[in-house]
Short mmCIF file of C-alpha atoms in Angstrom, two decimals:
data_model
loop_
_atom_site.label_atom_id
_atom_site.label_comp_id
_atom_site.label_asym_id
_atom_site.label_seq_id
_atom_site.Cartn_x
_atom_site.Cartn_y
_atom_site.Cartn_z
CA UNK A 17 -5.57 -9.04 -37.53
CA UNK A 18 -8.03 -11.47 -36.28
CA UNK A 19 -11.05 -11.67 -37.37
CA UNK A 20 -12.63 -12.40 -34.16
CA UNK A 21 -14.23 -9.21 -32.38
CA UNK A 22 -14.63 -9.37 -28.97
CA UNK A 23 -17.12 -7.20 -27.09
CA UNK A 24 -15.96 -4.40 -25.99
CA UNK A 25 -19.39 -2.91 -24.73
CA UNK A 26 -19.65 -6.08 -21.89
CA UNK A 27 -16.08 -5.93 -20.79
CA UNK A 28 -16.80 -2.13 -20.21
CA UNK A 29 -19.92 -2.21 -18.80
CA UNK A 30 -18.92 -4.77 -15.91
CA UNK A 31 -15.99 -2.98 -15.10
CA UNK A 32 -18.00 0.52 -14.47
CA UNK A 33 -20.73 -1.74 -12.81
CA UNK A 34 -18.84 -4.11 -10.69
CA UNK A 35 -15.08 -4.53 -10.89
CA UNK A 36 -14.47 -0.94 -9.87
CA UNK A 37 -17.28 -0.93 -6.78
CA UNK A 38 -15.10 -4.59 -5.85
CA UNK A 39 -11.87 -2.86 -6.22
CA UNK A 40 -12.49 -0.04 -4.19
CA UNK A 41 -13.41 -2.18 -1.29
CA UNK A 42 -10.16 -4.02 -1.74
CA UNK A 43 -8.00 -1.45 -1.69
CA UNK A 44 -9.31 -0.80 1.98
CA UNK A 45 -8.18 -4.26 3.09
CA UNK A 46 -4.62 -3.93 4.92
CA UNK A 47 -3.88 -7.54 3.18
CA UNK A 48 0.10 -6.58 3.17
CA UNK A 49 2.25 -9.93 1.98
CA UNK A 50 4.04 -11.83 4.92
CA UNK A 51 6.96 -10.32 4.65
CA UNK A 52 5.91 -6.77 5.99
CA UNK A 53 3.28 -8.46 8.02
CA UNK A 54 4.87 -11.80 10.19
CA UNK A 55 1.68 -12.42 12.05
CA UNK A 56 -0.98 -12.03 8.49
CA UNK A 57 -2.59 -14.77 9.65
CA UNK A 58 -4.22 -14.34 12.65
CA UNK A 59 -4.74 -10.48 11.63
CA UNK A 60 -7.42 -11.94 8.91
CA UNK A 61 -7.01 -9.22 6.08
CA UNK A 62 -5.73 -11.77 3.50
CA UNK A 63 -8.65 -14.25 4.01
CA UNK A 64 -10.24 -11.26 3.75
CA UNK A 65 -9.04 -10.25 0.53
CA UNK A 66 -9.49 -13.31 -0.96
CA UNK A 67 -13.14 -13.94 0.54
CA UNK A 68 -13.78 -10.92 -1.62
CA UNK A 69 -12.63 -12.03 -4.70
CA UNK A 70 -13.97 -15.34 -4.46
CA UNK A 71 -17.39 -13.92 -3.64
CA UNK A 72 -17.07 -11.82 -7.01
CA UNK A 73 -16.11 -14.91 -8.17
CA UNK A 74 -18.76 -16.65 -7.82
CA UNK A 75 -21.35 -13.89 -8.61
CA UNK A 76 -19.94 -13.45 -11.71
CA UNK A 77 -19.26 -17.46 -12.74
CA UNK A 78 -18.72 -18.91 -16.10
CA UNK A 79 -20.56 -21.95 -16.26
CA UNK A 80 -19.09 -25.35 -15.43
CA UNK A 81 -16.23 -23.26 -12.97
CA UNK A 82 -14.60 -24.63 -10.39
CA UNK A 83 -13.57 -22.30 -7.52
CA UNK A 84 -11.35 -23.14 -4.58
CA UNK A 85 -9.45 -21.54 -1.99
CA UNK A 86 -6.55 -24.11 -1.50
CA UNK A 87 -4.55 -23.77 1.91
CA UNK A 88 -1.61 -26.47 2.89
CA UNK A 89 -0.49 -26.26 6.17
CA UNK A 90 1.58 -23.27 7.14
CA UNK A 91 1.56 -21.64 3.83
CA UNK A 92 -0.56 -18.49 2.05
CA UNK A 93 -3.80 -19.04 0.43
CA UNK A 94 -4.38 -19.47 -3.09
CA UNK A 95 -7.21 -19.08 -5.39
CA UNK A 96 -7.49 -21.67 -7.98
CA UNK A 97 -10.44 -21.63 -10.52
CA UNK A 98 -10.93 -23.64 -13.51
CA UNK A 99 -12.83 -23.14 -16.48
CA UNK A 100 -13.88 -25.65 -18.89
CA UNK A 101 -12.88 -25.43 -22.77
CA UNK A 102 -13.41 -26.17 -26.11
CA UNK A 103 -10.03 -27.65 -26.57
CA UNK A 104 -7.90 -29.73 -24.39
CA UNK A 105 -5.15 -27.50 -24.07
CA UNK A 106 -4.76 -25.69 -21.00
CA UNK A 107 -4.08 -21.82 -20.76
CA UNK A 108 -2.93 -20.76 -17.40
CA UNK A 109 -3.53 -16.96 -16.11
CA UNK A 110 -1.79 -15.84 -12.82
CA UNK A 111 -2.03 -12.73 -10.91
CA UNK A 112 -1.49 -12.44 -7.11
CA UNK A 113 -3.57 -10.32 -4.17
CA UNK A 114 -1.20 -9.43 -1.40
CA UNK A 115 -0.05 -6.13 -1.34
CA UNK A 116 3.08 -4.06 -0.51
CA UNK A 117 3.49 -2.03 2.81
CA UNK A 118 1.81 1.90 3.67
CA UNK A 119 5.10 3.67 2.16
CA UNK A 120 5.63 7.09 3.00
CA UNK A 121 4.92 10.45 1.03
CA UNK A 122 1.11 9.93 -0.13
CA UNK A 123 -0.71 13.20 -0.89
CA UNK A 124 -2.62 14.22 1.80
CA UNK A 125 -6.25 13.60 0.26
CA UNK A 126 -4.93 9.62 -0.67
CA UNK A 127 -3.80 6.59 1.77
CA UNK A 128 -2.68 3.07 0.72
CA UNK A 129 -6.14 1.84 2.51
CA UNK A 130 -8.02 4.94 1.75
CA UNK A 131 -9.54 4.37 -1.86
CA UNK A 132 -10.00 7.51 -3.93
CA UNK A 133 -11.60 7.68 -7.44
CA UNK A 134 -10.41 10.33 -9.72
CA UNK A 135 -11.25 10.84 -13.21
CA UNK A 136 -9.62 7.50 -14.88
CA UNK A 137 -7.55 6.71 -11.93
CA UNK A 138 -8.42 4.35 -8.85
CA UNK A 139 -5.62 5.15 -6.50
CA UNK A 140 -4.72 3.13 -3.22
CA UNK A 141 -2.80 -0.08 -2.64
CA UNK A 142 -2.83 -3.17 -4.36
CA UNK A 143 -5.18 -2.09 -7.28
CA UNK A 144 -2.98 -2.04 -10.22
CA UNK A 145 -0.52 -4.70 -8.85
CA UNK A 146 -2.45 -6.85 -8.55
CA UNK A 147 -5.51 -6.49 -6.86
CA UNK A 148 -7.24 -6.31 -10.29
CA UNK A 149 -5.94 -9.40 -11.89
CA UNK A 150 -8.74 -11.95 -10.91
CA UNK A 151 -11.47 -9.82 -12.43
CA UNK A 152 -10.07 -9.04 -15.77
CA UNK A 153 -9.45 -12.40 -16.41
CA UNK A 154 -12.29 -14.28 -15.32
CA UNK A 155 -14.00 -11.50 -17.36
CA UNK A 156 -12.19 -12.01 -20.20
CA UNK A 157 -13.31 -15.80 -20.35
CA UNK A 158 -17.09 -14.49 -19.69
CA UNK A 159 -16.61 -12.26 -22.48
CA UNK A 160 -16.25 -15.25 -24.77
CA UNK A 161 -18.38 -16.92 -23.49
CA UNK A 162 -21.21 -14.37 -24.00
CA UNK A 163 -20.38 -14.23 -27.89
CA UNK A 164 -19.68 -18.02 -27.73
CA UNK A 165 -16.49 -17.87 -29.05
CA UNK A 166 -14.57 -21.34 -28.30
CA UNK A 167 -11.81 -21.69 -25.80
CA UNK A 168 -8.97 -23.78 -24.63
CA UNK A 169 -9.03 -24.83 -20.88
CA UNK A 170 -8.12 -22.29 -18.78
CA UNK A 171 -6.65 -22.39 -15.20
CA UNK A 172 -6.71 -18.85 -13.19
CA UNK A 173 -3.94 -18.89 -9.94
CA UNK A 174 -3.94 -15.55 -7.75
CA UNK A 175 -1.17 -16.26 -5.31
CA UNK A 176 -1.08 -14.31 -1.71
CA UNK A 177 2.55 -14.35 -1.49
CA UNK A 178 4.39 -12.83 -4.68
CA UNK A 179 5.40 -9.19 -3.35
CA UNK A 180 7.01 -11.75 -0.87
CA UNK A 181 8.89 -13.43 -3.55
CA UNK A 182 6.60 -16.17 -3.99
CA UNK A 183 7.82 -18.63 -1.59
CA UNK A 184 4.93 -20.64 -1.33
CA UNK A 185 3.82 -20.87 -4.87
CA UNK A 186 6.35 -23.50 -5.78
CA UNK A 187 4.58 -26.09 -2.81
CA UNK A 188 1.10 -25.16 -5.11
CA UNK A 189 2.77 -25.86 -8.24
CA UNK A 190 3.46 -29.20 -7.24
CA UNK A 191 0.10 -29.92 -5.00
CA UNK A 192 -1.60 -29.07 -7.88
CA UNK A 193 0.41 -30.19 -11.05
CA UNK A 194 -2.44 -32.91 -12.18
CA UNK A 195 -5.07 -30.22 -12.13
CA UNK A 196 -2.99 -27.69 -14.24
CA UNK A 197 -1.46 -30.07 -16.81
CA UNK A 198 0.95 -28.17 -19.24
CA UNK A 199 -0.33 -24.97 -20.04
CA UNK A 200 0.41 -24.12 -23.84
CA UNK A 201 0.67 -20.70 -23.38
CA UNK A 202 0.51 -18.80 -19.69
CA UNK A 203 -0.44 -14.97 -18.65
CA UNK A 204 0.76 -13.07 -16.48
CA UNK A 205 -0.84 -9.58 -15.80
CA UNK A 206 1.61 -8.66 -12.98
CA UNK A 207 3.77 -6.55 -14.91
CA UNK A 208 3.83 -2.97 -16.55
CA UNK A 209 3.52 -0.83 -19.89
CA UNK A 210 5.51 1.76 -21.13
CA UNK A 211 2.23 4.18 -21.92
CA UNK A 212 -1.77 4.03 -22.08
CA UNK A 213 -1.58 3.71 -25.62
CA UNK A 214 -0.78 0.30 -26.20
CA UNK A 215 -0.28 -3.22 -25.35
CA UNK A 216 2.93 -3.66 -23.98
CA UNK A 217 4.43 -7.04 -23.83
CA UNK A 218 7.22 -7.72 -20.95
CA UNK A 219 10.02 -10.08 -22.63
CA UNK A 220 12.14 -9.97 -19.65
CA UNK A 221 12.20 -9.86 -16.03
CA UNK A 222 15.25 -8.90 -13.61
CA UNK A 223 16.14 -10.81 -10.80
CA UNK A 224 16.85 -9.95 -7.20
CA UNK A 225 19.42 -10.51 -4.59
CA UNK A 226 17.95 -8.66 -0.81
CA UNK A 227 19.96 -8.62 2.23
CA UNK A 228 21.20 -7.02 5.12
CA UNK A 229 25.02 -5.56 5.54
CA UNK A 230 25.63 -4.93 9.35
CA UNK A 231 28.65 -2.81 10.62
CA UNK A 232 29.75 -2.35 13.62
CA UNK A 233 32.53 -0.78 15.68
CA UNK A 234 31.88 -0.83 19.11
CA UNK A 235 29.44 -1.93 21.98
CA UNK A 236 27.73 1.25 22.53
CA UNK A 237 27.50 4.67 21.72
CA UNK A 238 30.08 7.24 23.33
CA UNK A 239 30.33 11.17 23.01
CA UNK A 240 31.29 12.25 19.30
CA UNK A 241 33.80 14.45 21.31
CA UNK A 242 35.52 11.82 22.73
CA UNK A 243 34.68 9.40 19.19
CA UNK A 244 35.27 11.37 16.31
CA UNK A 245 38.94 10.93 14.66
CA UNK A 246 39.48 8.04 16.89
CA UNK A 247 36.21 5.40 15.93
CA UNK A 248 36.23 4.68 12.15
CA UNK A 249 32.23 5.45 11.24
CA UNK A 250 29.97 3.44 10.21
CA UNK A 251 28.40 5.32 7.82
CA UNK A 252 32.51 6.31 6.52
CA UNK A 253 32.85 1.90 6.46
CA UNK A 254 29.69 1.56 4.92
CA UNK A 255 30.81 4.00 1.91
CA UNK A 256 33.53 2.01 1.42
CA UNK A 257 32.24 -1.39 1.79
CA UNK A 258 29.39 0.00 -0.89
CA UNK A 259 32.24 1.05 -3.24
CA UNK A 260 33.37 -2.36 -3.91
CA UNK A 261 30.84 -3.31 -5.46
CA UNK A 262 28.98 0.07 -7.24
CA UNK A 263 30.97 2.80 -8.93
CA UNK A 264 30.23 6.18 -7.31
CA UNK A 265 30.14 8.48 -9.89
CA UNK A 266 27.61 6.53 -12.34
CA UNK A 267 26.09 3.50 -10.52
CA UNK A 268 27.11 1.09 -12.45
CA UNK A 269 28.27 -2.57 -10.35
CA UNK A 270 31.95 -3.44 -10.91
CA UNK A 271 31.05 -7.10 -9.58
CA UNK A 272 31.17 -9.07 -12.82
CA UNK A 273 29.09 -11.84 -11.29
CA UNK A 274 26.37 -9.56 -11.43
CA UNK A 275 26.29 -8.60 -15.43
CA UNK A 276 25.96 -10.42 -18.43
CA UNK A 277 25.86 -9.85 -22.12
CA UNK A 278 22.87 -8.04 -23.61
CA UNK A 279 21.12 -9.86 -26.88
CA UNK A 280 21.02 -7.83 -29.17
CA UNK A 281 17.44 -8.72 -29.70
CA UNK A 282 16.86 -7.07 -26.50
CA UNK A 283 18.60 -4.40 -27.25
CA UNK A 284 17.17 -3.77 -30.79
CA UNK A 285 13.30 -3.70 -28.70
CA UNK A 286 15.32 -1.16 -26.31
CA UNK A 287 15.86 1.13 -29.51
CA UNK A 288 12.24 0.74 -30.41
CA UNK A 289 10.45 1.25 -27.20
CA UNK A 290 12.47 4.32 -27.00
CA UNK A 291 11.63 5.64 -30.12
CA UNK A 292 7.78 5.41 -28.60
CA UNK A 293 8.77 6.61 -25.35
CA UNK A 294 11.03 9.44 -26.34
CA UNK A 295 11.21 12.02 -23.17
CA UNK A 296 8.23 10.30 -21.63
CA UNK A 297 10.34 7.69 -20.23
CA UNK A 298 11.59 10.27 -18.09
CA UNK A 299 8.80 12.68 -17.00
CA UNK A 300 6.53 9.35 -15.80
CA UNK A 301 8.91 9.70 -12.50
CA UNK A 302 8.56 12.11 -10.13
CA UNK A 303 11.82 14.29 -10.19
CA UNK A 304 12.25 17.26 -8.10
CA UNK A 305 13.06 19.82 -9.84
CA UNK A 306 16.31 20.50 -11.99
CA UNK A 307 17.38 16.64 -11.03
CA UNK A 308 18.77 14.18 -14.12
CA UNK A 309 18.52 10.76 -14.67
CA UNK A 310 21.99 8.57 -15.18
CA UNK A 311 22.06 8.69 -18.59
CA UNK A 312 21.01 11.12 -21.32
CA UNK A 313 19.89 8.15 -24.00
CA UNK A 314 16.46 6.91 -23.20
CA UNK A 315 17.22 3.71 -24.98
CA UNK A 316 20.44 3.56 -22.24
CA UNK A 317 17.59 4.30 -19.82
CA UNK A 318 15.77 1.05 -20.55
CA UNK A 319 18.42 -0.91 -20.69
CA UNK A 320 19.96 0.30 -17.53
CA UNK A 321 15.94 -0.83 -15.90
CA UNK A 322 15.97 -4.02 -17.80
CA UNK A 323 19.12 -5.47 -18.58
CA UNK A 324 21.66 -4.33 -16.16
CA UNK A 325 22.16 -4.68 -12.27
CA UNK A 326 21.20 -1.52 -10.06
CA UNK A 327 21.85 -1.34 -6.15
CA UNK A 328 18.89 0.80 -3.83
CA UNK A 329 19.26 1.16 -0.22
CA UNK A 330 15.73 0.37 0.43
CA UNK A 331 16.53 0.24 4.85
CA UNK A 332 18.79 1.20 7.46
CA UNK A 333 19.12 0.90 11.79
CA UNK A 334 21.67 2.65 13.61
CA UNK A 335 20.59 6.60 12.90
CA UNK A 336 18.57 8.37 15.14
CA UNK A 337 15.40 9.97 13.74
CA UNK A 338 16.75 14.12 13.65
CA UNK A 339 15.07 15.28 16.56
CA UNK A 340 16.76 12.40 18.79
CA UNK A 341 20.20 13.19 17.17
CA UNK A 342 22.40 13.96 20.21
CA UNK A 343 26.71 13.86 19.32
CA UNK A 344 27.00 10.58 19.24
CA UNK A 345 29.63 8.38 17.63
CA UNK A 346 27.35 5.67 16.72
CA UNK A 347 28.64 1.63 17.54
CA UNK A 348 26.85 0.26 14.07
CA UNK A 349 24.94 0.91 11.38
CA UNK A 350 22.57 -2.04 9.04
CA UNK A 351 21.30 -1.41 5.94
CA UNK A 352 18.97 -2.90 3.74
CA UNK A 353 20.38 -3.91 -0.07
CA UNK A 354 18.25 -4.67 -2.94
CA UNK A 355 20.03 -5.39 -6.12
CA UNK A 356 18.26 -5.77 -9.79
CA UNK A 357 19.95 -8.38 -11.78
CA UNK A 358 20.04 -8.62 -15.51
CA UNK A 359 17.44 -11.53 -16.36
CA UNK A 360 19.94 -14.22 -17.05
CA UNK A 361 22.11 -13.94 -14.08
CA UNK A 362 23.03 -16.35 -11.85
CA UNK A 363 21.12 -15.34 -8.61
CA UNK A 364 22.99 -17.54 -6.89
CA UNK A 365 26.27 -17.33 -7.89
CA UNK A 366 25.73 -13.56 -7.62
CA UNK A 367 24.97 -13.86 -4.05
CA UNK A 368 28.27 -15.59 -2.80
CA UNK A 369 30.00 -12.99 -5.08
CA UNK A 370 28.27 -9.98 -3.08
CA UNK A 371 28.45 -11.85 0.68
CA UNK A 372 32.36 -12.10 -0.54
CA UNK A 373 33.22 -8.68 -1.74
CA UNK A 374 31.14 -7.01 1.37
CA UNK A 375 33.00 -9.30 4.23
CA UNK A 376 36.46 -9.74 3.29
CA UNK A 377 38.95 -7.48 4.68
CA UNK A 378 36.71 -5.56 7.15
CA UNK A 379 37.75 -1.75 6.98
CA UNK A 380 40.19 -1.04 10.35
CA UNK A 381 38.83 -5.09 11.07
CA UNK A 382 35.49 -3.49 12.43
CA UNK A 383 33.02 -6.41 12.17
CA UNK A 384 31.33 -6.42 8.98
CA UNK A 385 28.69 -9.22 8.28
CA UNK A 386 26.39 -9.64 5.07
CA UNK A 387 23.27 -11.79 5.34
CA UNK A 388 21.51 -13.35 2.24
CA UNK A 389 17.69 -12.79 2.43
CA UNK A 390 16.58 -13.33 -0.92
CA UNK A 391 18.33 -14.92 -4.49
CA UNK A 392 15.48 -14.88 -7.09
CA UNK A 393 16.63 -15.24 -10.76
CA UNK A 394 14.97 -13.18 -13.35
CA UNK A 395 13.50 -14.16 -16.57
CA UNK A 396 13.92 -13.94 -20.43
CA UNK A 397 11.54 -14.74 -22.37
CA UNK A 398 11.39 -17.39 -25.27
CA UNK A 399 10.81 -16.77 -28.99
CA UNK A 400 6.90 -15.57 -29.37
CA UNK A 401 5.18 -18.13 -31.83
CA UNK A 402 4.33 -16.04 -35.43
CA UNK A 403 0.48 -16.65 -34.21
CA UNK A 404 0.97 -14.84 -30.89
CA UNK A 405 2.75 -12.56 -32.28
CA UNK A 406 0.08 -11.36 -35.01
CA UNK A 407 -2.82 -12.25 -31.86
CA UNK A 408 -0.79 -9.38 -30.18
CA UNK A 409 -0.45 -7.20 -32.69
CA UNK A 410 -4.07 -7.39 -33.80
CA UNK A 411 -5.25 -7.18 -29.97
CA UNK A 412 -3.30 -3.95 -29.27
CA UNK A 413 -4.60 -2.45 -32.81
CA UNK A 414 -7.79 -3.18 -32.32
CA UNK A 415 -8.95 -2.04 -28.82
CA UNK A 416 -5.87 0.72 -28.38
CA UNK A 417 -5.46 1.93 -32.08
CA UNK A 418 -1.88 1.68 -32.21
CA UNK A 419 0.80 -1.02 -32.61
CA UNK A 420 1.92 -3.45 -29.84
CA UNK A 421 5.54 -2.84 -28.33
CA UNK A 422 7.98 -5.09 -26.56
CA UNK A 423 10.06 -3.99 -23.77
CA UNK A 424 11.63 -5.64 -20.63
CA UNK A 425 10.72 -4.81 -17.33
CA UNK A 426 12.85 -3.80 -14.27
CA UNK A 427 10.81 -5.75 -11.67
CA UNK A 428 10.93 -9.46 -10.79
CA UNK A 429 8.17 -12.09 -10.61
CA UNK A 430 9.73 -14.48 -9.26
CA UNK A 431 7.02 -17.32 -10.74
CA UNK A 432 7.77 -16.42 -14.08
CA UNK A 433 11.51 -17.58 -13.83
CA UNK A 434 9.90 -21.40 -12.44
CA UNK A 435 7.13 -21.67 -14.67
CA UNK A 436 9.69 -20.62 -17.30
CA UNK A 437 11.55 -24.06 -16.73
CA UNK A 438 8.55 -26.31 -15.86
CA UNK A 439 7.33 -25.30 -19.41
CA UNK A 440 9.49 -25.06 -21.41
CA UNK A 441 7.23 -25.62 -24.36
CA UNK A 442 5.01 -22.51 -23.05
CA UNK A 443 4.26 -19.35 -24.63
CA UNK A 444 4.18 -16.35 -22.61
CA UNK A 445 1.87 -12.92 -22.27
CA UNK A 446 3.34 -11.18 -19.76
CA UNK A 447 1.50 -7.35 -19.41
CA UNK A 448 0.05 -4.99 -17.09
CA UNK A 449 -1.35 -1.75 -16.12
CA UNK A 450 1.67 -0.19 -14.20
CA UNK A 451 2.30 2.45 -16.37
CA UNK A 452 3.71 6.56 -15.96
CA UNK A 453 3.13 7.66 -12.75
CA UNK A 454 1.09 4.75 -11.13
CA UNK A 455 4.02 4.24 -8.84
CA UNK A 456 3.46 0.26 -7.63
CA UNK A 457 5.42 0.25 -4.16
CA UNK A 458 5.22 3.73 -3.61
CA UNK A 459 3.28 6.33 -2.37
CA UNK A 460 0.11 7.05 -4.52
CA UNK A 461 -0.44 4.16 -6.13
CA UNK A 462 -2.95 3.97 -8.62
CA UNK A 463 -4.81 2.10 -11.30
CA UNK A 464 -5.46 3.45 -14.87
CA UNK A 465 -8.46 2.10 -15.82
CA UNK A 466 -9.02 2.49 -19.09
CA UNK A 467 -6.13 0.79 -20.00
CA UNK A 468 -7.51 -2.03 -17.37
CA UNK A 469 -10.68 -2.27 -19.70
CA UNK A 470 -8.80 -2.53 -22.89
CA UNK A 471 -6.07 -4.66 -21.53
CA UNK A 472 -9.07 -7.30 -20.53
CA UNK A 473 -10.33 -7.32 -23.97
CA UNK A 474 -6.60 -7.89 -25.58
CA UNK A 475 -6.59 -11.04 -22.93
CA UNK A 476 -9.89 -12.20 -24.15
CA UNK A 477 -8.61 -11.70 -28.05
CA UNK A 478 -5.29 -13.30 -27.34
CA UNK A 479 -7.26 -16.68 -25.49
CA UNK A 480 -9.63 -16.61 -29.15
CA UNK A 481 -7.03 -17.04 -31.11
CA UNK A 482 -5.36 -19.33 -29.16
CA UNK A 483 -7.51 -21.62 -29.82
CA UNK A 484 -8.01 -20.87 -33.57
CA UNK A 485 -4.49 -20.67 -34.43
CA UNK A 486 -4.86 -24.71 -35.00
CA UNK A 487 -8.01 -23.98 -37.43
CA UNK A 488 -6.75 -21.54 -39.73
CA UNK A 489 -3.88 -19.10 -39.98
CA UNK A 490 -4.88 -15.89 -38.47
CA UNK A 491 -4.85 -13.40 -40.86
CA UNK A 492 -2.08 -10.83 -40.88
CA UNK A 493 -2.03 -7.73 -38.33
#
């Protein structure tokens, strides 16, 4: 463990004081990312949300900081702030402000813009992913500071376009490629942990391929009298079309351009993480009643969220709401497809194999059309250094009492995948706060934090010895 001790007392105490108080008002701020929201711009809530973190920002600045808001023309905003170091290595630290949609099925005391503080929880949108970001890691740098423990450089970026799939990020990148140098090691707090108990570290990343699939059979709607055993349904083409590439009885995609082999070092951390998990895995989602997951083996369970491709109907047009439901034999149906891909897929390559399988042969030739939204690769994550790994190890000892785990994530972050080949060289932390329950996305959202708190003082460990792993060997965890 290192010997460095970082204090925990500060970190805490401007959290309760002034993160939290900042946080709330955030969560008010209808900020949603472009994609749900076309016309963000002229609505004002992202300039809004990122007014208020640069005004925290700048109350709260570590001496020698530079803080920008960066816009080029037509794009999102970005806040860029760099601190000065001890060393002239550079440590990059990304986390992103723009914030999914409403999402239905929020318990009647909560909203996604209605804050609500509850025991250890902060619930509303954008909080835990990622709202919260920009504060624990400027305040892990101020924690140093305040015990004057030496630093590398250290760039923070908090993107407004990531639940978006970070389109514009890439333009940044390059705008600002002098400024950021090569970051030695980069972290990401975008991601999510498999309890409160630990420090989990995200080793993979899936990737994503979002589109539409739009059916249709005729130019409008006639009586399901008159229809029915004559038109060949939409929703009947739709099942059929979705067979082709997802087996119905299990879920798992028959489209080999969408799997790949597993390393087994992956799957060894899969075996692990669900030793620590156990059943837990399992209760953090909200089942109804009586309902079972797809497979009985939780460490099946992680790899079928980490490592292997999953379809979810996320949208559909063409239904009537129930109570406008008249017989109808409905002309066409669209539906929205998100598929997870396993972290070292093709994204590309995947995506002509799906617009292939879902338009060739049309069902009864009923015009079927499949339209590519979104390719994003995912990421796997290179060999941890023996320094980060004992950094990470003594962190998560230190200020959560237990061990450190490794697990991949089912999510994507799309920037991970590009800083990924930019640096090569890089080291990565990739954590977060999402843990059981705290539902990023969905309904009742919140963020758990305690784990917020100690997860800013393993960032502000892991930076210390950074720097002193070229001093002296850190001593082991």
């Amino acid at each position: 463990m290192s010997p460095i001790k970082i204090e925990k007392k500060f970190i805490n105490d401007l959290w309760d004081q002034s993160i939290i108080p900042t946080l709330i008002d955030y969560v008010k701020i209808p900020n949603k990312s472009p994609q749900f929201d076309p016309h963000w711009e002229e609505h004002g809530y992202m300039h809004e949300a990122v007014q208020l973190i640069m005004q925290w920002c700048e109350q709260h600045a570590y001496p020698g900081m530079t803080l920008e808001m960066i816009q080029l023309p037509h794009r999102t905003p970005l806040i860029y702030i760099e601190i000065p170091g001890d060393a002239k290595e550079t440590i990059l630290l990304y986390g992103h402000l723009d914030k999914q949609p409403e999402m239905t099925g929020w318990h009647s005391d909560l909203g996604p813009w209605q804050p609500v503080l509850r025991d250890d929880r902060l619930y509303g949108r954008g909080a835990a992913d990622d709202g919260y970001a920009a504060f624990a890691s400027l305040t892990a740098l101020l924690a140093l500071h305040r015990q004057n423990l030496p630093h590398s450089r250290c760039i923070i970026l908090i993107e407004a376009c990531e639940e978006s799939g970070s389109y514009d990020l890439p333009f940044y990148i390059e705008a600002l490629s002098e400024k950021i140098g090569t970051p030695s090691l980069i972290i990401c707090l975008d991601s999510g942990c498999g309890n409160y108990e630990q420090l989990w570290l995200t080793t993979s990343l899936r990737g994503l391929l979002g589109g539409v699939l739009a059916i249709d059979v005729l130019t409008e709607g006639i009586h399901s009298g008159a229809g029915s055993g004559v038109v060949p349904s939409p929703c009947r083409l739709l099942r059929q079309l979705i067979n082709r590439i997802e087996e119905e009885a299990n879920g798992n995609m028959v489209l080999k351009d969408l799997s790949v082999e597993i390393p087994q070092r992956r799957k060894d951390q899969a075996k692990q993480a669900a030793s620590v998990l156990e059943s837990s895995l399992v209760a953090g989602f909200p089942f109804i009643p009586h309902v079972q997951p797809e497979a009985e083996s939780i460490e099946e369970l992680i790899l079928r969220r980490t490592w292997k491709p999953a379809l979810s109907i996320i949208g559909l047009e063409g239904l009537p709401i129930l109570e406008h439901a008249g017989n109808v034999t409905i002309p066409s149906l669209s539906v929205k497809l998100s598929i997870r891909l396993p972290p070292t897929c093709d994204a590309e390559q995947a995506g002509r194999a799906l617009k292939k399988a879902l338009e060739r042969d049309p069902p009864y030739q009923a015009k079927v059309s499949f339209t590519l939204q979104e390719a994003s690769k995912g990421w796997n994550a290179p060999a941890e250094a023996d320094w980060l790994n004992q950094s990470v190890q003594g962190a998560s000892l230190e200020h959560f009492g237990q061990s450190s785990m490794c697990m991949g994530e089912g999510g994507s972050i799309p920037f991970m995948g590009m800083l990924g080949e930019k640096f090569p060289q890089a080291q990565f932390v990739i954590t977060g706060v999402l843990g059981p329950e705290s539902n990023a996305h969905g309904p009742n959202e919140f963020l758990h934090i305690p784990t917020g708190k100690k997860l800013t003082a393993c960032v502000a460990q892991i930076i210390a010895d950074h720097y002193q792993r070229n001093l002296k060997p850190l001593q082991q965890a």
